[in-house]
mmCIF file of C-alpha atoms and ligand atoms in Angstrom:
data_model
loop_
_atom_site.group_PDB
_atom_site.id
_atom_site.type_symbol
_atom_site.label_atom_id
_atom_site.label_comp_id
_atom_site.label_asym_id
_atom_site.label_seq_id
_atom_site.Cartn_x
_atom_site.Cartn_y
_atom_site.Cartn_z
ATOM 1 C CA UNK U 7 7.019 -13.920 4.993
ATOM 2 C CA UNK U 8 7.288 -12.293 8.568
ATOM 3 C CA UNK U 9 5.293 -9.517 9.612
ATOM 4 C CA UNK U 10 8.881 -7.983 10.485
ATOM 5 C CA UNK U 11 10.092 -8.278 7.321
ATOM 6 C CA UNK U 12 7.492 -7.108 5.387
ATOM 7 C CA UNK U 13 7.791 -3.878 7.590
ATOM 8 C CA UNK U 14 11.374 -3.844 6.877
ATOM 9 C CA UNK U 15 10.750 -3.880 3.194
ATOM 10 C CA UNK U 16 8.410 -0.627 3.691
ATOM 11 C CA UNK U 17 10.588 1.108 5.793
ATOM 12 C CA UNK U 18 13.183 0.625 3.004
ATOM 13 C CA UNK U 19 11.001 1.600 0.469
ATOM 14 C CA UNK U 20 10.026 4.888 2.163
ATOM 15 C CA UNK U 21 13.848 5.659 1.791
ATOM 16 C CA UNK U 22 13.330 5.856 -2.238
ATOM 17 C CA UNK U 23 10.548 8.554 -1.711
ATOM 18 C CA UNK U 24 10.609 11.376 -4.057
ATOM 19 C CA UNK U 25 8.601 13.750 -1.469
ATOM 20 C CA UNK U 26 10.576 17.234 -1.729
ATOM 21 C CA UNK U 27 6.906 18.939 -1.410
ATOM 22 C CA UNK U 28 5.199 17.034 1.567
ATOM 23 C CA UNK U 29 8.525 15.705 2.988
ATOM 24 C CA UNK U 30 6.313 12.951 3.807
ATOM 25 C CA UNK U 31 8.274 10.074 3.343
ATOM 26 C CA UNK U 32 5.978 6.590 2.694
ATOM 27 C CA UNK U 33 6.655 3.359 1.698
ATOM 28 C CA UNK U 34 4.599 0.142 0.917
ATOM 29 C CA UNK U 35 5.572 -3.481 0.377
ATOM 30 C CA UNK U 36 3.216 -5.621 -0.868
ATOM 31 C CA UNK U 37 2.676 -9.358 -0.930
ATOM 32 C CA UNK U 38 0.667 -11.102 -3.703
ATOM 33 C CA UNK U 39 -1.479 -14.645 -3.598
ATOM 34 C CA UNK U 40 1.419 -16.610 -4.897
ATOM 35 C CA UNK U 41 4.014 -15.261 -2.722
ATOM 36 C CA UNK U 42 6.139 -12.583 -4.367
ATOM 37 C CA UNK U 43 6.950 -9.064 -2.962
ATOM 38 C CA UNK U 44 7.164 -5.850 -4.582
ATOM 39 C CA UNK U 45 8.145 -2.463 -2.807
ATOM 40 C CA UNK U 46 6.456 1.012 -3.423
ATOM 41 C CA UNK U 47 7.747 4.420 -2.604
ATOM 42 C CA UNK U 48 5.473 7.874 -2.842
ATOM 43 C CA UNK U 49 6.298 9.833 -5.908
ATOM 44 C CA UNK U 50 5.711 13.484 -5.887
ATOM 45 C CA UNK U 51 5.156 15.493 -8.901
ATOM 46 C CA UNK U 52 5.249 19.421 -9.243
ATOM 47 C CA UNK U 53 1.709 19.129 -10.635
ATOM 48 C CA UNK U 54 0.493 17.896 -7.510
ATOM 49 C CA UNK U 55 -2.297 16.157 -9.781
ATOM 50 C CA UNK U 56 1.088 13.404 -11.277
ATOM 51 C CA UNK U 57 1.703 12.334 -7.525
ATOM 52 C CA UNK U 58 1.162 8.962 -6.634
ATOM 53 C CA UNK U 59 0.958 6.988 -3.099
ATOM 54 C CA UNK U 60 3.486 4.153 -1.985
ATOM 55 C CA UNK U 61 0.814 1.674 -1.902
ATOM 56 C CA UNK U 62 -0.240 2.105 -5.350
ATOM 57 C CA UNK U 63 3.224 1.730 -6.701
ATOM 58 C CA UNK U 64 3.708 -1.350 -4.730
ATOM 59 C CA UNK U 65 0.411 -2.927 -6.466
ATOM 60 C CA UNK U 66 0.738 -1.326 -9.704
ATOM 61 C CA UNK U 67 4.235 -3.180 -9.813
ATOM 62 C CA UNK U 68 2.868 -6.448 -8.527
ATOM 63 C CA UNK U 69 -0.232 -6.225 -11.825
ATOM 64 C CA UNK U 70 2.250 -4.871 -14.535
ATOM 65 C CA UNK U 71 4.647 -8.002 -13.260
ATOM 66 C CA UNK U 72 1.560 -10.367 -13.808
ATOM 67 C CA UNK U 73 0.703 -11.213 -10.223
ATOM 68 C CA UNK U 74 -3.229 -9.396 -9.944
ATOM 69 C CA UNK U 75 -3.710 -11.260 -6.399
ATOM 70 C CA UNK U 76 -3.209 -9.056 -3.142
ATOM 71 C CA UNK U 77 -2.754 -10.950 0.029
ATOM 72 C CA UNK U 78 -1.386 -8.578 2.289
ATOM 73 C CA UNK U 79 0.165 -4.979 2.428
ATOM 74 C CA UNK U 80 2.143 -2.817 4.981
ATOM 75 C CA UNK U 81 2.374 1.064 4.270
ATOM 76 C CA UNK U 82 5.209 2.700 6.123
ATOM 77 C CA UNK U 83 4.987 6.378 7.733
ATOM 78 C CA UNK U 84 7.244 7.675 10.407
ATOM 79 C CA UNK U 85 3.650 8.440 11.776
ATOM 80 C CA UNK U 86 1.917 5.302 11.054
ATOM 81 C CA UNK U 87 -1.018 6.382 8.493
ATOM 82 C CA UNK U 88 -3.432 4.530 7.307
ATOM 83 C CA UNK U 89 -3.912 4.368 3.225
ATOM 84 C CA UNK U 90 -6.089 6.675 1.758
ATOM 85 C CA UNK U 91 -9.340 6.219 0.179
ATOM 86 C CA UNK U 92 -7.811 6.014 -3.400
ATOM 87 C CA UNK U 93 -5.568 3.906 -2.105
ATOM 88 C CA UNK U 94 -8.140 1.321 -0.316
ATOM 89 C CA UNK U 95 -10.101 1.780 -3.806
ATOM 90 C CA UNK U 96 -7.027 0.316 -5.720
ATOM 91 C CA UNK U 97 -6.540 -2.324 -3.188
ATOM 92 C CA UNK U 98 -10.530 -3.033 -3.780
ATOM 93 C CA UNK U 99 -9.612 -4.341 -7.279
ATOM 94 C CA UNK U 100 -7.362 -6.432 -6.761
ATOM 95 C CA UNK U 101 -8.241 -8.093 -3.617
ATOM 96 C CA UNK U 102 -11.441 -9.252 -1.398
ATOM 97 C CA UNK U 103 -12.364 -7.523 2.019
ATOM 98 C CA UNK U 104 -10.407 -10.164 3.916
ATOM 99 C CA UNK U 105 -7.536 -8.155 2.560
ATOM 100 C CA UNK U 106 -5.120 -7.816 5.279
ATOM 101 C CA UNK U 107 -3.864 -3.879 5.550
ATOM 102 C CA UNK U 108 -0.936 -3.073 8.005
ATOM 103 C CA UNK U 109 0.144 0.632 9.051
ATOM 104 C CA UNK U 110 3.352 1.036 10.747
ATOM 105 C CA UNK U 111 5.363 3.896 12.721
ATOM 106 C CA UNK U 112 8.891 4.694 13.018
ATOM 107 C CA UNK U 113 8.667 3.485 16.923
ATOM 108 C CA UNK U 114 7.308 -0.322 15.973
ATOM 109 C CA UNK U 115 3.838 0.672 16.266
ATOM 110 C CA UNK U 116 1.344 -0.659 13.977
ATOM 111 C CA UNK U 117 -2.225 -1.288 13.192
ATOM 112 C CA UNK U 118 -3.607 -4.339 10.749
ATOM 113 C CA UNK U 119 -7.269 -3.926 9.824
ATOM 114 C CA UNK U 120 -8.827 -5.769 6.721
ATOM 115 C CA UNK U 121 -9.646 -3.917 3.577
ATOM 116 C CA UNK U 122 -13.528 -4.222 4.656
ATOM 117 C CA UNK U 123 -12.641 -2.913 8.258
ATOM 118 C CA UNK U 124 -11.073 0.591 6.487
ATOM 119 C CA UNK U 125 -13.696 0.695 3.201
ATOM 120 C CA UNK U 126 -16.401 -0.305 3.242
ATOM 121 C CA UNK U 127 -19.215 -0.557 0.610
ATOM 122 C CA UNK U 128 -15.760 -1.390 -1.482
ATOM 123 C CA UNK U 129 -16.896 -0.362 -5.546
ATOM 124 C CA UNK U 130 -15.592 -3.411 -7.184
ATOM 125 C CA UNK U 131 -14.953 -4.978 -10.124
ATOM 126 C CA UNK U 132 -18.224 -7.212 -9.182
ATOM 127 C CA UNK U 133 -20.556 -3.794 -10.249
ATOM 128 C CA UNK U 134 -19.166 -3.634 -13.846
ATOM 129 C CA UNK U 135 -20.840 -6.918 -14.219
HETATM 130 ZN ZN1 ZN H 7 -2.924 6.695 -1.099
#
């Protein structure tokens, strides 16, 4: 899996966003431990409260498909954004800190930090114990 094409599959994604109040248009692609790739658009909701992020479509595809491994994720914005903090949160369950997280622009720009680079003191899984 290219770098390229895994920013392909975001961009694409972000053309399935249901944004009509932010017009912000985002989209995620996701690849888990054992290979497989799942897409994620944002999804706004009248509520405001029912809206969701690209990224956490992507991975809540990838867990209710079976595959609970994260190995890498690129999130889409014609500005290049990073995730937010409920975002990095989700990531934080389903993958270490070595997590690698990529933010793209509409001109090719893009940033990859790992999940412990953008949140650290991660709550995990590890303090339910
Ligand atoms: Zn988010």
């Amino acid at each position: 899996m290219s770098d390229t094409k895994l920013r392909d599959l975001a961009q694409d994604a972000s053309t399935r966003s249901h944004s009509p109040y932010s017009k912000a248009k985002v989209g995620s692609a996701v690849v888990t431990e054992d290979g497989k790739i799942f897409q994620g658009c944002n999804i706004e909701n009248s509520s405001f409260g029912g809206t969701v992020c690209a990224e956490r479509v992507a991975i809540w595809k990838a867990v209710s498909e079976g595959h609970r491994k994260l190995k890498k994720i690129y999130v889409y914005t014609d500005a290049g954004w990073p995730p937010c903090g409920m975002c990095l949160q989700v990531m934080a369950e389903f993958a270490g800190p070595d997590l690698e997280v990529t933010f793209g622009d509409k001109d090719g720009k893009e940033k990859t930090k790992k999940l412990g680079e953008l949140l650290t003191h991660a709550f995990t899984p590890d303090h339910m114990k």
